[in-house]
Amino acid sequence: MNIYQVGGAIRDRLLGITQKDRDYVVTGATPEQMATMGYLPIGKDFPVFLHPKSKQEYALARTERKTARGYAGFSFNTDPAITIEQDLSRRDLTINAIAEDQDGNLIDPFNGQQDIKDRVLRHVSDAFVEDPVRVLRVARFAARFSHLGFTLAAETRSLITAIGESGELDALVPERVWSEMYKALAEQDPQVFFTTLRDCQVLNILFPEINDLFGVPQTAKYHPEVDTGIHLMLCLKKAAELDFDNEVRFAVLTHDLGKASTPKEILPGHHGHERRGVKLTQAFCKKWRAPKNCTELAVMTCEYHTHIHRMYELKPATILKLFSQTDIYRRPERFIKMTQACVADARGRTGFESDPYPQADYACRLAKQINGLDLTSVINSGTKGSELGQAIYQHRLEHLKTLIEKPD
């Protein structure tokens, strides 16, 4: 029995970055032997165990054989005779196919160390095409390591294009797509996930709603980058730079979907794109089974982001209506996240990256003050029913009028 540390921990150590997960592969052992030594079985599809003390994962070395379409169409062989080199051969990228034995020796049959030095993301073998999830994983690694100078190998790009043409991506299930995309949004360069897929000619297959934004013009005065797709990528980059959480980043991703459906006769203007985008955003969230919190914030941001942009221009009654529609009274934290998405939108424009955006703080300040307004006198006035609701509205409106500011 031999134990090897594998994958991300080795890669990250060689890159000089913080090691997160530590995974291990065991050769020369059976599931029964692992159980006898106190390892706890957790694997469903193939034998994976938790160490009895550290609780870290130990998987039996395995090989795979493609049996059907999709990422789940595999049979696994975990015979004790399988070598560490055979196990590494089934991995996605060469930089992830490095192992270390218990004496500290590196096993690197696919030259992953050289690709780390050269900053190249390269597939291990043609077996890559058997698992369509790997297309998304490669794009995610591109987003993770872009700031270190990593680029995609030409042959890997060509292979991903061929996978798209084969129709294999159609076998992906929504949960796996959502998982990879959501993880990618958390990376330092989330926009690279989408640009990599586009460079490989599969963005139109996986996320046509995003792909359709590229080439759609905007008014150069407000959007010097002009192209809506480029604007969206700039927005995602800015959201990451500002360290906004993933809910906000997803809302940024979907906030302009309506611009792809703008009638050609009104371009480069996009009047009404907010309302048009709502149905597209709802459909996008439903297709990938986005969690309720992500869906709600994304839809709300799509519909109301231009309200925040024009916050200083809105009448008090319009602001109060906005507060009601976005439910600041029960969900104030969601409103704050929407304004964060608006910051990324405003600064995700060429030449506007560092410009002040007081609208966000102003909107949040007004919302907090109206939400915290003492309604005791109105409630105790004896007014009931719909008249009470109108009285509360009027009380809030009169107070809001005293808070209205003009931009500097």
XYZ file of C-alpha atoms in Angstrom:
408
model
C 0.000 0.000 0.000
C 1.322 3.449 -0.992
C -0.149 6.871 -0.290
C 0.365 9.882 -2.558
C -0.636 13.503 -2.190
C -2.136 14.616 -5.501
C -3.683 17.427 -7.467
C -4.304 20.974 -6.324
C -2.119 20.972 -3.233
C 0.954 19.980 -5.246
C 0.120 22.439 -8.025
C -0.431 25.344 -5.641
C 2.743 24.646 -3.699
C 4.737 24.709 -6.931
C 3.038 27.992 -7.806
C 3.910 29.429 -4.402
C 0.310 30.114 -3.444
C -1.739 29.022 -0.437
C -2.643 25.372 -0.480
C -6.291 24.737 0.333
C -7.528 21.195 -0.187
C -5.215 18.241 0.341
C -6.239 15.100 -1.497
C -4.615 11.696 -1.407
C -4.590 8.621 -3.628
C -3.916 5.145 -2.333
C -2.463 2.343 -4.470
C -2.170 -1.331 -3.619
C -5.178 -1.441 -1.294
C -8.759 -2.712 -1.338
C -11.844 -1.092 0.186
C -11.879 -3.807 2.823
C -8.305 -3.074 3.837
C -9.066 0.645 4.102
C -12.069 -0.053 6.325
C -10.008 -2.387 8.505
C -7.526 0.445 9.116
C -10.331 2.721 10.290
C -10.880 4.796 7.155
C -14.520 5.852 6.756
C -16.081 5.185 3.317
C -17.910 8.158 1.748
C -17.656 7.592 -2.010
C -20.792 6.724 -3.956
C -19.456 6.060 -7.446
C -15.999 4.830 -6.445
C -14.142 4.191 -3.161
C -13.257 7.385 -1.302
C -12.477 7.385 2.403
C -11.995 9.842 5.237
C -8.846 9.488 7.321
C -9.836 8.339 10.839
C -8.064 11.288 12.479
C -7.470 14.108 9.976
C -10.754 13.508 8.082
C -8.963 14.303 4.827
C -10.033 12.420 1.698
C -8.190 9.334 0.495
C -9.325 7.799 -2.803
C -8.291 4.449 -4.191
C -6.344 4.773 -7.435
C -8.669 4.190 -10.347
C -9.036 4.118 -14.088
C -12.153 5.088 -16.027
C -13.943 3.743 -19.055
C -16.521 5.738 -21.023
C -19.847 3.887 -21.174
C -22.396 6.567 -22.108
C -22.762 10.270 -22.942
C -22.354 12.877 -20.266
C -20.169 13.335 -17.237
C -21.823 10.417 -15.410
C -21.340 7.885 -18.202
C -18.280 6.120 -16.755
C -17.381 2.808 -15.170
C -14.510 2.746 -12.694
C -11.812 0.193 -11.976
C -10.099 0.359 -8.555
C -8.015 -2.808 -8.760
C -5.084 -2.722 -6.282
C -2.697 -3.235 -9.214
C -3.516 0.203 -10.699
C -0.484 2.490 -10.542
C -0.300 6.122 -9.572
C 0.679 6.945 -13.164
C -2.501 5.282 -14.439
C -4.560 7.265 -11.935
C -2.931 10.543 -12.976
C -3.615 9.804 -16.637
C -7.373 10.257 -16.130
C -7.026 13.823 -14.797
C -7.980 16.947 -16.721
C -4.908 19.208 -16.880
C -1.215 18.422 -16.674
C -0.785 20.884 -13.803
C -3.317 18.819 -11.841
C -1.684 15.481 -12.732
C 1.279 15.622 -10.365
C 1.645 13.411 -7.296
C 4.050 13.288 -4.369
C 5.004 10.091 -2.578
C 5.641 9.758 1.158
C 9.355 10.455 0.655
C 8.678 13.783 -1.065
C 9.403 12.579 -4.590
C 7.258 14.050 -7.364
C 5.607 11.799 -9.931
C 4.973 13.911 -13.023
C 4.362 11.705 -16.069
C 2.745 14.470 -18.161
C 5.246 17.302 -17.583
C 2.925 19.347 -15.400
C 5.879 21.053 -13.706
C 7.068 22.406 -17.044
C 3.576 23.667 -17.867
C 3.487 25.397 -14.487
C 6.784 27.117 -15.340
C 5.503 28.016 -18.797
C 2.111 29.105 -17.424
C 0.157 26.815 -19.759
C -3.161 25.047 -19.199
C -2.913 21.826 -21.216
C -5.093 18.719 -21.230
C -3.493 15.433 -20.159
C -4.768 13.202 -22.960
C -7.509 12.758 -25.529
C -9.562 11.134 -22.746
C -10.348 14.765 -21.863
C -13.198 14.694 -24.393
C -15.026 11.982 -22.453
C -16.136 14.304 -19.655
C -17.861 17.535 -20.802
C -17.612 19.061 -17.322
C -13.909 19.443 -17.994
C -14.670 22.202 -20.491
C -16.119 24.257 -17.651
C -13.326 23.275 -15.271
C -10.645 24.433 -17.692
C -12.393 27.775 -18.117
C -12.607 28.053 -14.331
C -8.898 27.356 -13.934
C -8.239 29.981 -16.599
C -10.175 32.459 -14.446
C -8.282 31.384 -11.327
C -4.791 31.622 -12.775
C -5.132 34.388 -15.362
C -3.464 36.894 -13.034
C -0.417 34.599 -12.905
C -0.097 34.692 -16.680
C -1.598 31.307 -17.537
C -2.995 30.824 -21.030
C -4.761 27.948 -22.720
C -2.683 25.648 -24.937
C -3.701 25.864 -28.589
C -4.348 22.131 -28.796
C -6.581 22.268 -25.724
C -8.548 25.147 -27.222
C -9.034 23.145 -30.409
C -10.121 20.103 -28.439
C -12.747 22.091 -26.525
C -14.054 23.489 -29.811
C -14.376 19.930 -31.109
C -16.261 18.899 -27.969
C -18.725 21.712 -28.610
C -19.191 20.608 -32.210
C -19.760 16.997 -31.122
C -22.885 17.869 -29.120
C -21.430 16.353 -25.947
C -22.040 19.587 -24.022
C -25.769 18.992 -24.408
C -25.403 16.131 -21.907
C -24.397 18.471 -19.082
C -26.893 18.671 -16.235
C -27.882 22.109 -14.861
C -26.508 21.487 -11.378
C -22.980 20.820 -12.643
C -23.016 23.837 -14.952
C -24.265 26.065 -12.134
C -21.627 24.711 -9.737
C -18.730 25.386 -12.098
C -20.010 28.795 -13.158
C -20.679 29.907 -9.579
C -17.209 28.795 -8.490
C -15.746 30.686 -11.446
C -17.541 33.865 -10.396
C -15.624 33.728 -7.115
C -12.233 33.756 -8.834
C -9.953 36.788 -9.156
C -10.788 37.157 -12.850
C -14.327 35.766 -13.280
C -14.661 37.365 -16.706
C -11.930 35.055 -18.020
C -14.247 32.074 -17.483
C -16.591 33.478 -20.121
C -13.953 34.864 -22.486
C -12.192 31.483 -22.469
C -15.412 29.695 -23.397
C -15.969 32.269 -26.132
C -12.429 31.854 -27.479
C -13.087 28.109 -27.647
C -16.360 28.758 -29.533
C -18.582 27.124 -26.909
C -19.981 30.165 -25.072
C -22.797 30.257 -27.629
C -23.611 26.648 -26.735
C -23.382 26.903 -22.949
C -24.475 30.469 -22.282
C -26.031 31.896 -25.458
C -27.625 34.724 -23.450
C -24.146 35.991 -22.545
C -22.684 35.312 -25.970
C -25.492 37.293 -27.640
C -24.328 40.469 -25.888
C -21.051 40.545 -27.802
C -21.293 42.759 -30.849
C -24.327 44.672 -29.528
C -23.446 48.395 -29.667
C -24.055 50.980 -26.941
C -23.855 54.767 -26.996
C -20.155 55.652 -27.044
C -20.667 58.749 -24.866
C -21.682 56.576 -21.915
C -19.932 53.385 -22.994
C -16.606 54.132 -24.701
C -16.037 50.364 -24.971
C -19.258 50.329 -27.090
C -19.614 46.519 -27.217
C -22.106 45.282 -24.600
C -20.294 41.979 -24.142
C -17.025 43.758 -23.432
C -18.860 46.025 -20.990
C -20.197 42.979 -19.152
C -16.709 41.501 -18.852
C -15.423 44.815 -17.477
C -18.272 44.818 -14.952
C -17.397 41.314 -13.736
C -13.750 42.289 -13.400
C -14.719 45.356 -11.387
C -17.037 43.340 -9.118
C -14.098 41.050 -8.333
C -11.732 43.963 -7.729
C -14.232 45.427 -5.265
C -14.507 42.010 -3.570
C -18.281 41.811 -3.906
C -19.754 38.447 -2.971
C -20.958 35.856 -5.454
C -24.621 36.833 -5.281
C -23.646 40.316 -6.405
C -21.337 38.978 -9.107
C -24.115 36.807 -10.500
C -26.453 39.818 -10.532
C -23.770 41.727 -12.443
C -23.532 38.871 -14.946
C -27.241 39.028 -15.778
C -28.067 42.716 -15.330
C -27.884 43.626 -19.036
C -29.328 40.514 -20.696
C -32.141 42.635 -22.116
C -29.736 44.544 -24.353
C -29.402 41.522 -26.630
C -33.085 41.894 -27.538
C -33.057 45.642 -28.202
C -34.824 46.434 -31.511
C -32.211 47.266 -34.127
C -33.938 50.486 -35.103
C -33.219 52.082 -31.687
C -29.579 50.997 -31.379
C -27.177 52.050 -29.955
C -29.783 53.150 -27.396
C -31.366 50.501 -25.172
C -34.588 52.016 -23.926
C -36.634 49.404 -22.065
C -33.821 46.863 -21.759
C -34.487 46.540 -18.037
C -37.999 45.168 -18.452
C -37.018 43.055 -21.452
C -34.194 41.619 -19.421
C -36.399 40.463 -16.550
C -37.893 37.507 -18.437
C -34.502 36.602 -19.875
C -32.929 36.681 -16.421
C -35.729 34.609 -14.935
C -35.335 32.040 -17.711
C -31.544 31.981 -17.298
C -31.900 31.355 -13.549
C -34.521 28.669 -14.093
C -32.450 26.888 -16.741
C -29.437 26.571 -14.442
C -31.515 26.117 -11.283
C -30.012 29.094 -9.534
C -30.825 29.311 -5.813
C -33.707 31.556 -4.823
C -31.498 34.246 -3.272
C -29.399 34.539 -6.437
C -32.472 34.621 -8.658
C -34.224 37.306 -6.639
C -31.197 39.604 -6.540
C -30.440 39.065 -10.227
C -34.005 39.840 -11.337
C -34.236 42.867 -9.060
C -30.910 44.247 -10.283
C -31.902 43.721 -13.907
C -35.150 45.628 -13.440
C -33.990 48.484 -11.206
C -30.286 49.132 -11.833
C -30.949 52.228 -13.913
C -33.137 53.577 -11.097
C -30.052 53.593 -8.887
C -27.992 55.212 -11.649
C -30.586 58.019 -11.805
C -31.110 58.207 -8.040
C -30.514 61.958 -7.829
C -33.036 62.575 -10.622
C -35.917 60.581 -9.139
C -38.877 62.236 -7.493
C -39.568 61.365 -3.838
C -42.669 59.384 -4.800
C -40.656 57.369 -7.332
C -37.973 56.631 -4.749
C -40.580 55.488 -2.255
C -42.117 53.244 -4.892
C -38.650 51.814 -5.611
C -38.204 51.052 -1.912
C -41.524 49.253 -1.842
C -40.881 47.287 -5.032
C -37.470 46.156 -3.793
C -38.840 45.374 -0.296
C -36.285 47.336 1.712
C -38.500 46.996 4.790
C -37.984 43.236 5.041
C -34.860 42.719 2.925
C -32.599 45.764 3.407
C -29.435 43.706 2.894
C -30.609 42.655 -0.573
C -31.078 46.293 -1.553
C -27.494 47.027 -0.503
C -26.256 44.173 -2.691
C -28.206 45.562 -5.634
C -26.461 48.909 -5.232
C -23.116 47.095 -5.194
C -23.962 45.521 -8.531
C -24.751 49.023 -9.786
C -21.307 50.225 -8.687
C -19.725 47.445 -10.767
C -21.958 48.397 -13.703
C -21.047 52.083 -13.500
C -17.323 51.441 -13.164
C -17.241 48.607 -15.665
C -16.791 51.097 -18.479
C -13.648 52.159 -20.259
C -12.405 55.388 -18.684
C -14.867 55.265 -15.775
C -13.109 52.558 -13.720
C -12.234 54.848 -10.801
C -14.963 57.468 -11.069
C -17.011 58.281 -7.961
C -20.446 56.706 -7.805
C -22.287 58.463 -4.949
C -25.652 57.090 -6.069
C -25.077 53.797 -4.247
C -24.351 55.335 -0.849
C -27.136 57.857 -1.331
C -29.680 55.158 -2.149
C -28.622 53.049 0.837
C -28.664 56.053 3.158
C -32.195 57.015 2.137
C -33.370 53.413 2.403
C -31.925 53.053 5.897
C -33.500 56.282 7.120
C -36.924 55.494 5.671
C -36.755 51.928 6.949
C -35.900 53.189 10.426
C -38.579 55.876 10.490
C -40.676 55.842 13.678
C -44.278 55.067 12.703
C -45.676 54.982 16.236
C -47.648 58.205 15.931
C -49.279 57.064 12.690
C -50.127 53.604 13.981
C -51.603 55.016 17.199
C -53.628 57.635 15.388
C -56.662 55.396 15.175
C -56.519 55.078 11.414
C -57.181 51.548 10.143
C -57.234 49.458 6.996
C -56.273 50.966 3.694
C -56.347 54.426 5.224
C -53.608 53.371 7.631
C -51.495 52.175 4.740
C -52.001 55.498 2.977
C -51.135 57.390 6.160
C -47.886 55.422 6.567
C -47.053 56.100 2.921
C -47.682 59.819 3.350
C -45.646 59.952 6.544
C -42.707 58.305 4.787
C -43.082 60.530 1.739
C -43.042 63.751 3.765
C -39.969 62.614 5.664
C -38.255 61.522 2.441
C -38.759 64.985 0.965
C -36.604 66.409 3.772
C -33.789 64.003 2.917
C -33.532 64.610 -0.812
C -30.097 65.740 -1.933
C -28.650 67.060 -5.143
C -25.356 65.684 -6.503
C -22.232 67.763 -6.051
